[in-house]
Coordinates of C-alpha atoms in Angstrom, one line a residue:
M141 CA 75.6 281.1 100.6
T142 CA 73.1 283.8 100.5
T143 CA 72.3 286.3 97.8
G144 CA 71.9 288.9 100.1
L145 CA 68.8 289.7 98.9
A146 CA 66.1 289.7 101.3
T147 CA 63.3 287.4 100.3
K148 CA 59.8 288.5 100.2
P149 CA 57.5 286.7 103.5
A150 CA 54.3 284.7 101.2
I151 CA 51.9 286.9 100.6
P152 CA 49.2 284.3 102.4
A153 CA 46.1 283.0 100.2
E154 CA 42.6 284.9 100.5
P155 CA 40.0 282.3 102.1
V156 CA 37.3 280.3 99.7
D157 CA 34.3 280.5 100.5
E158 CA 32.6 277.4 99.8
S159 CA 29.4 278.1 100.2
A160 CA 29.2 281.4 98.2
S161 CA 31.5 279.2 95.1
W162 CA 29.0 276.3 95.3
G163 CA 25.4 278.9 95.4
R164 CA 27.1 280.3 92.6
A165 CA 27.6 277.2 90.9
A166 CA 23.7 276.1 92.0
F167 CA 22.4 279.5 90.6
D168 CA 24.8 279.3 87.7
T169 CA 23.1 275.5 87.2
F170 CA 19.8 276.0 87.5
F171 CA 20.5 279.2 85.3
V172 CA 20.5 276.8 82.2
F173 CA 17.9 274.4 83.6
A174 CA 15.7 277.5 83.4
M175 CA 16.5 278.5 80.1
S176 CA 16.4 275.0 78.5
A177 CA 13.5 274.5 79.9
T178 CA 11.8 277.7 78.4
L179 CA 13.0 276.9 75.2
S180 CA 11.5 273.9 75.4
I181 CA 8.5 275.4 76.0
L182 CA 8.6 278.0 73.3
L183 CA 9.1 275.3 70.6
H184 CA 5.9 273.3 72.7
V185 CA 4.0 275.8 72.2
P186 CA 3.1 275.7 68.5
A187 CA 1.6 272.1 68.8
F188 CA -1.6 273.4 70.8
F189 CA -2.8 275.2 67.7
R190 CA -2.4 272.7 65.2
E191 CA -4.7 269.8 63.5
W192 CA -4.8 266.2 64.5
K193 CA -5.1 264.0 61.5
E194 CA -2.0 261.9 61.9
G195 CA -2.2 258.0 61.8
D196 CA -1.3 257.7 65.5
E197 CA -2.8 260.4 66.6
I198 CA -6.4 259.1 65.4
V199 CA -6.1 255.9 66.8
Y200 CA -5.1 257.0 70.6
L201 CA -7.9 259.5 70.3
E202 CA -10.8 256.7 69.4
L203 CA -8.9 254.5 71.4
A204 CA -9.0 257.1 74.1
R205 CA -13.3 257.8 73.6
L206 CA -14.4 254.2 73.5
M207 CA -12.4 252.1 76.6
K208 CA -13.9 252.5 79.6
W209 CA -12.0 254.0 83.0
D210 CA -12.3 250.2 84.3
L211 CA -10.0 249.5 80.9
S212 CA -12.2 247.1 79.2
H213 CA -12.9 247.6 75.5
Y214 CA -9.4 248.4 75.1
N215 CA -10.1 248.1 71.2
T216 CA -11.0 250.0 67.9
Q217 CA -13.4 247.9 66.4
D218 CA -16.3 249.7 67.2
S219 CA -14.6 253.1 65.8
P220 CA -15.4 253.7 61.5
R221 CA -12.3 256.0 60.9
V222 CA -10.3 253.5 62.0
Q223 CA -11.6 249.8 62.0
N224 CA -10.7 249.5 57.7
W225 CA -7.2 250.5 58.3
P226 CA -4.7 247.9 56.8
Y227 CA -4.0 246.4 60.1
S228 CA -5.6 243.2 61.4
I229 CA -5.1 245.2 65.1
Y230 CA -7.4 247.3 64.3
R231 CA -9.7 245.2 64.1
Q232 CA -8.7 242.4 67.0
P233 CA -10.0 242.8 70.4
L234 CA -7.3 244.7 72.4
F235 CA -4.4 246.8 71.3
H236 CA -1.8 246.0 71.8
H237 CA -0.1 249.3 73.4
G238 CA -0.3 249.9 77.2
P239 CA -2.9 251.7 77.6
L240 CA -1.9 255.1 80.0
Y241 CA -1.7 257.6 77.0
P242 CA -5.0 256.5 76.0
L243 CA -5.7 256.9 79.4
I244 CA -4.4 260.5 79.7
L245 CA -6.8 261.3 76.1
K246 CA -9.2 260.3 77.8
L247 CA -8.8 262.2 81.4
G248 CA -8.6 265.5 78.5
I249 CA -11.7 264.2 76.1
S250 CA -13.4 264.3 80.4
V251 CA -13.0 268.1 80.7
G252 CA -12.9 269.3 77.1
A253 CA -9.8 269.4 76.1
P254 CA -7.7 265.9 75.5
A255 CA -5.2 266.6 72.4
E256 CA -4.7 269.3 75.1
T257 CA -4.1 267.2 78.3
G258 CA -1.9 264.7 76.6
L259 CA 0.9 267.9 75.1
T260 CA 0.8 269.2 78.7
F261 CA 1.9 265.3 79.7
A262 CA 4.2 265.3 77.3
L263 CA 5.8 268.7 77.7
L264 CA 6.0 268.7 81.4
C265 CA 7.9 264.9 80.8
M266 CA 10.6 267.1 78.5
I267 CA 10.7 269.2 81.4
G268 CA 11.0 266.7 83.7
L269 CA 13.8 264.8 81.5
L270 CA 16.1 268.4 81.5
A271 CA 15.5 268.4 85.0
A272 CA 16.5 264.6 85.7
I273 CA 19.9 265.4 83.8
T274 CA 20.4 268.3 85.6
A275 CA 21.0 265.5 88.4
T276 CA 23.3 263.1 86.2
P277 CA 26.5 264.9 87.9
R278 CA 25.5 263.4 91.2
I279 CA 26.2 260.0 89.1
L280 CA 28.4 261.1 86.1
P281 CA 30.9 263.4 86.0
C282 CA 30.6 266.8 84.4
D283 CA 31.7 270.2 84.4
R284 CA 29.6 272.8 84.1
I285 CA 30.0 273.7 80.7
A286 CA 29.5 270.3 79.0
L287 CA 25.5 270.2 81.7
A288 CA 24.9 272.6 80.1
A289 CA 26.3 271.5 76.5
G290 CA 23.5 268.4 77.3
L291 CA 20.6 270.5 78.3
L292 CA 20.7 272.8 75.4
F293 CA 20.9 270.1 73.0
C294 CA 17.8 268.1 74.9
A295 CA 15.1 270.7 74.8
V296 CA 15.9 270.5 70.9
E297 CA 16.6 267.3 69.9
P298 CA 14.5 266.6 66.9
L299 CA 13.5 263.2 67.9
Q300 CA 11.9 264.3 71.0
G301 CA 10.4 267.8 69.8
F302 CA 8.8 265.6 67.0
T303 CA 6.9 262.8 69.5
T304 CA 6.2 265.3 72.2
T305 CA 4.9 267.9 69.4
R306 CA 2.8 265.6 68.7
L307 CA -0.7 263.0 69.9
L308 CA 2.6 260.1 69.8
H309 CA 4.3 258.2 72.5
D310 CA 7.6 257.1 71.8
G311 CA 9.2 259.8 73.3
L312 CA 7.4 259.5 75.5
S313 CA 8.4 256.4 76.4
G314 CA 11.8 256.5 76.3
I315 CA 11.2 259.9 78.5
L316 CA 9.9 257.4 81.2
L317 CA 12.4 254.9 80.7
A318 CA 15.3 256.7 80.9
G319 CA 14.2 258.6 84.2
G320 CA 13.3 255.2 85.4
L321 CA 17.2 253.2 84.6
L322 CA 18.5 256.7 86.7
A323 CA 16.9 257.0 88.9
Y324 CA 17.1 253.3 89.4
V325 CA 20.6 253.1 89.2
G326 CA 20.6 256.4 91.8
A327 CA 18.8 253.7 93.9
L328 CA 21.6 251.0 93.8
D329 CA 24.0 253.3 95.0
R330 CA 22.4 254.6 97.8
R331 CA 19.7 252.1 98.9
S332 CA 17.5 254.4 98.6
A333 CA 13.6 253.0 99.5
A334 CA 12.3 255.8 98.8
L335 CA 14.2 256.7 95.1
A336 CA 13.5 252.3 94.0
V337 CA 9.7 253.5 94.1
A338 CA 10.4 256.6 91.8
A339 CA 11.9 254.0 89.8
G340 CA 9.3 251.3 90.2
L341 CA 6.8 253.5 89.3
L342 CA 9.0 255.1 85.4
L343 CA 9.6 252.3 84.2
A344 CA 6.0 250.2 85.1
A345 CA 4.9 253.0 83.5
S346 CA 7.3 253.6 80.6
L347 CA 5.8 249.6 80.1
N348 CA 2.8 251.2 79.8
M349 CA 3.3 253.1 77.3
R350 CA 4.6 251.5 75.0
F351 CA 4.9 247.8 73.7
N352 CA 8.5 247.8 72.8
C353 CA 9.6 249.0 76.3
L354 CA 9.4 245.6 77.2
V355 CA 13.2 244.7 75.9
A356 CA 14.1 247.2 78.6
L357 CA 13.5 244.2 81.2
P358 CA 16.8 242.3 81.5
L359 CA 17.9 245.5 82.6
I360 CA 16.5 245.2 85.9
P361 CA 17.6 242.2 87.2
L362 CA 21.6 242.9 84.9
L363 CA 21.9 246.6 86.6
Q364 CA 21.8 244.3 89.9
L365 CA 23.8 242.1 89.1
F366 CA 26.8 245.3 88.1
S367 CA 25.7 247.3 91.3
L368 CA 27.2 243.6 93.0
Y369 CA 30.1 243.3 90.8
R370 CA 30.6 247.2 91.7
D371 CA 30.7 247.1 95.3
Q372 CA 32.7 244.5 95.3
R373 CA 35.5 246.1 93.2
L374 CA 34.6 249.2 96.0
A375 CA 35.6 246.3 98.7
A376 CA 38.8 245.3 96.9
G377 CA 39.9 248.9 97.0
V378 CA 39.8 248.8 92.3
G379 CA 37.7 252.1 92.5
V380 CA 36.9 254.6 94.7
A381 CA 33.2 257.3 93.6
T382 CA 32.4 260.3 94.4
G383 CA 32.2 259.9 98.6
E384 CA 33.1 256.5 98.5
G385 CA 36.4 255.2 100.7
A386 CA 37.2 251.3 99.1
G387 CA 36.9 248.6 102.1
A388 CA 33.6 247.7 103.8
P389 CA 32.5 247.4 107.1
D390 CA 30.6 244.6 106.4
A391 CA 33.0 241.4 106.5
R392 CA 30.0 239.7 104.5
P393 CA 30.4 239.2 100.0
V394 CA 28.2 241.6 99.0
W395 CA 25.3 238.9 97.8
Q396 CA 23.6 238.5 100.7
R397 CA 24.0 241.7 102.5
P398 CA 20.0 242.1 102.7
A399 CA 20.6 246.8 101.7
H400 CA 21.0 245.2 98.3
W401 CA 18.6 243.4 97.4
T402 CA 16.0 246.1 98.7
V403 CA 16.4 248.0 95.8
F404 CA 16.0 245.2 93.3
A405 CA 12.8 243.7 95.5
I406 CA 10.5 246.9 95.0
V407 CA 11.2 247.2 91.4
F408 CA 10.6 244.7 90.7
G409 CA 8.0 244.2 92.0
L410 CA 6.3 246.9 90.9
V411 CA 7.4 246.5 87.5
M412 CA 6.3 242.5 87.2
T413 CA 2.5 243.9 89.1
L414 CA 1.9 247.3 87.9
G415 CA 3.9 247.1 84.4
M416 CA 3.2 244.3 83.0
Q417 CA -0.3 243.9 83.4
H418 CA -1.6 244.5 80.1
F419 CA 1.2 242.4 78.9
Y420 CA -0.7 240.2 81.0
R421 CA -4.3 240.6 78.8
L422 CA -2.2 240.3 75.7
L423 CA -1.1 237.2 76.1
A424 CA -4.5 235.6 78.1
E425 CA -5.8 237.5 74.3
Y426 CA -3.4 236.1 71.9
G427 CA -1.8 232.9 73.2
T428 CA 1.2 234.7 72.2
L429 CA 3.9 238.8 72.6
S430 CA 5.4 238.3 69.3
P431 CA 4.1 242.1 67.8
S432 CA 4.1 240.1 63.8
A433 CA 1.6 238.1 65.4
I434 CA -0.4 240.5 67.0
I435 CA 0.0 242.8 63.9
V436 CA -1.0 241.4 60.5
P437 CA -0.8 243.3 57.9
V438 CA -3.1 243.7 54.4
A439 CA -2.8 241.3 51.8
N440 CA -2.5 244.4 49.8
I441 CA -0.5 247.2 52.1
H442 CA 1.8 248.2 49.7
E443 CA -1.1 249.4 47.3
V444 CA -3.2 250.5 50.9
L445 CA -0.6 253.0 52.6
P446 CA 2.4 252.7 49.9
V447 CA 4.8 255.0 53.0
T448 CA 5.4 250.9 53.8
V449 CA 7.2 250.4 50.3
F450 CA 10.1 252.9 52.0
W451 CA 9.8 252.3 55.5
D452 CA 10.1 247.2 54.2
N453 CA 13.2 249.5 51.4
Q454 CA 14.7 251.0 54.9
T455 CA 18.1 248.9 55.5
R456 CA 19.6 249.6 59.2
L457 CA 22.4 250.7 58.6
Q458 CA 20.4 253.4 55.8
S459 CA 18.3 254.7 58.9
T460 CA 21.8 254.2 61.3
F461 CA 23.2 256.9 59.1
H462 CA 20.7 258.9 58.9
L463 CA 20.9 259.1 61.9
A464 CA 24.3 260.0 62.4
V465 CA 23.4 262.9 60.3
M466 CA 20.6 264.5 61.8
M467 CA 22.7 264.4 65.0
P468 CA 26.4 263.9 64.5
V469 CA 27.0 264.4 68.4
L470 CA 25.5 260.9 68.5
L471 CA 29.1 259.8 67.2
L472 CA 30.1 260.9 70.7
A473 CA 29.2 257.8 72.7
L474 CA 31.7 255.7 70.7
S475 CA 34.9 258.8 70.7
P476 CA 38.1 256.8 71.8
P477 CA 37.8 258.9 75.4
V478 CA 33.9 258.1 76.6
L479 CA 35.3 254.5 75.2
G480 CA 38.3 254.7 77.3
Q481 CA 36.4 255.8 80.3
V482 CA 34.1 252.7 79.8
F483 CA 36.4 249.9 79.4
E484 CA 38.4 251.8 82.8
G485 CA 34.7 252.0 84.3
F486 CA 34.2 247.6 83.5
R487 CA 37.2 247.8 85.8
A488 CA 36.5 249.8 88.4
G489 CA 32.9 249.1 89.0
H490 CA 31.9 252.3 88.3
W491 CA 27.9 253.5 86.4
C492 CA 29.4 254.8 83.2
A493 CA 29.9 251.4 82.0
A494 CA 26.7 250.0 83.2
L495 CA 24.6 253.8 81.8
W496 CA 26.2 253.1 78.2
A497 CA 25.6 249.9 77.9
S498 CA 21.8 250.3 78.5
L499 CA 22.7 252.6 75.9
G500 CA 24.4 250.4 73.2
Y501 CA 21.9 247.1 74.4
L502 CA 18.0 249.7 73.9
F503 CA 20.8 250.9 70.8
A504 CA 20.4 246.9 69.1
C505 CA 17.0 246.6 70.0
W506 CA 16.2 248.9 68.4
F507 CA 18.6 248.7 65.2
W508 CA 17.6 244.5 64.6
F509 CA 13.3 245.1 65.2
S510 CA 12.5 248.2 64.7
H511 CA 14.6 250.6 62.9
T512 CA 12.0 251.4 59.7
Q513 CA 11.2 254.9 61.8
L514 CA 13.8 256.7 63.3
R515 CA 10.7 257.9 66.2
Y516 CA 11.3 254.6 67.0
A517 CA 15.0 255.2 68.9
A518 CA 13.5 258.4 70.5
L519 CA 12.9 254.9 72.5
W520 CA 16.7 255.5 73.4
T521 CA 17.7 258.7 73.0
P522 CA 17.1 260.0 75.9
L523 CA 19.3 258.2 77.5
F524 CA 21.2 259.3 75.3
C525 CA 20.9 262.6 76.0
L526 CA 21.5 261.4 79.9
L527 CA 24.5 260.7 79.6
L528 CA 25.8 263.4 76.3
P529 CA 27.6 265.8 79.5
W530 CA 29.3 263.1 80.5
M531 CA 30.4 261.5 77.3
L532 CA 30.8 265.5 76.5
W533 CA 33.0 266.1 79.6
A534 CA 35.0 263.0 78.7
T535 CA 35.5 264.1 75.2
V536 CA 36.1 267.7 75.3
R537 CA 39.1 267.2 77.5
K538 CA 41.5 265.6 74.1
F539 CA 39.7 266.4 71.2
P540 CA 37.9 269.5 71.8
R541 CA 37.6 271.1 68.6
T542 CA 36.6 267.1 67.0
V543 CA 33.9 268.4 70.2
V544 CA 33.3 271.9 69.0
T545 CA 32.7 270.8 65.3
V546 CA 30.5 268.2 66.0
L547 CA 28.1 270.0 68.2
A548 CA 27.4 272.8 65.1
L549 CA 27.1 269.9 63.0
T550 CA 24.6 268.8 65.7
F551 CA 23.3 272.1 65.8
V552 CA 22.1 272.6 61.7
S553 CA 20.8 269.7 60.6
S554 CA 18.1 269.1 63.7
I555 CA 16.8 272.6 63.0
S556 CA 17.3 271.9 59.9
S557 CA 15.5 268.9 60.2
D558 CA 12.3 267.9 58.2
Y559 CA 10.7 266.4 62.3
W560 CA 10.7 270.3 63.3
S561 CA 9.8 271.6 60.0
T562 CA 6.5 269.7 61.4
V563 CA 6.8 270.6 64.3
F564 CA 5.8 274.5 63.0
D565 CA 4.2 273.3 59.3
Q566 CA 2.2 270.4 60.3
S567 CA 1.4 269.8 56.0
T568 CA 3.8 267.5 55.5
A569 CA 5.3 264.8 58.0
E570 CA 8.8 263.8 56.1
V571 CA 10.6 260.4 58.0
V572 CA 14.4 261.8 57.9
P573 CA 15.9 264.9 58.1
A574 CA 16.5 267.9 55.5
F575 CA 19.8 267.7 55.6
Y576 CA 20.0 267.7 51.8
F577 CA 18.7 271.3 51.9
Y578 CA 22.6 272.2 52.2
F579 CA 23.3 268.9 49.7
P580 CA 20.9 268.8 48.0
F581 CA 22.7 265.3 45.7
L582 CA 21.8 263.8 49.3
S583 CA 17.2 264.2 48.3
P584 CA 17.0 261.5 47.1
L585 CA 18.2 259.5 50.3
Y586 CA 16.3 261.4 52.3
R587 CA 13.3 262.9 50.4
T588 CA 9.6 259.9 50.6
G589 CA 7.6 262.5 49.2
W590 CA 4.9 261.3 51.4
G591 CA 2.1 263.4 53.2
S592 CA 1.4 263.2 56.9

């Protein structure tokens, strides 16, 4: 039966110019990256006009002045400014942290600008981290809004801001480590020798930057094993990654295919040769790599350095609470949508699960071994920054108001934290965030009252 009404012909859909759409997306991404990089540069500019007087800054400048280009005389035994400080490492024949950062400062000494050279390197690392975040959607899915929010957060993230605007290497080691892990995952995913070389060099650089990066070594074989597991799941049709289909033309088991071991061999070889040189020297000199055996405090250290009382009394839960208050966005790593994607990722062999587990492992190492100072958390916060756009994208679809609230709280707390205030006012150096500006009753939990 007909209605008697004439049926109008369907209006043909307008053709979509995919190249124009891609160009628009690329322009938007580049614009947000450029804006974030500009913001990071502006926040780092005041650091070029401050006085270098914090303890660790003096140590690295003295190391750069005393060491030789062949890495000999790598100690502060002959420095009258440092040798009487209350830890044995300042009088030992070999300093425990790697020589990369002192070498950069030494290059600056040769041109008459050691601090400026160190700060320029730190700024370049920050821009490199922003570029790495821009590239993460190739591995971890997210939309442009989540990517923009992640980039802006990284530009103002207070732990990175505190360490990269001073002559400190905490944040630098974390940036190099995060970049190395991302390049390693990309190399495993694409069987790229070029990315493998980049990953090996970045990981080797992080090991030569800071002693604590030694804890990241197990991630190299573990990510390789996950890559093998991932390919087995893809071949079985359990999970499908972007641009990949189920089933593999090669019938051999994945662990027998040479291509799966080339990337690992390149990365492992570079790390164990270039990255571990300083640790081999430490082992030969001290017979151990245990920090407690190399760095021994004097008996009356609490009198000589009163801030150690605060460090010794800082519990792991207090440090974690301080981080959560300063950057509530960190809690997104435990949001139900993120955990759901992680569990599904483990089942299907997606990289989100491996990178999330790597972040959890690095956090656990900080939580257990070096929680006493919040700036030590800068070892894993760059990796969190890389994962943040994916976490935002996963969470905002189910809890949009919660995500907006968390981002707003993070923005308020971060920009008011004492970490950032010391970027502009170098007369003091608080250890923990200044959220007590808004809740004065929290002041005893945060304020330490010690100067730089």
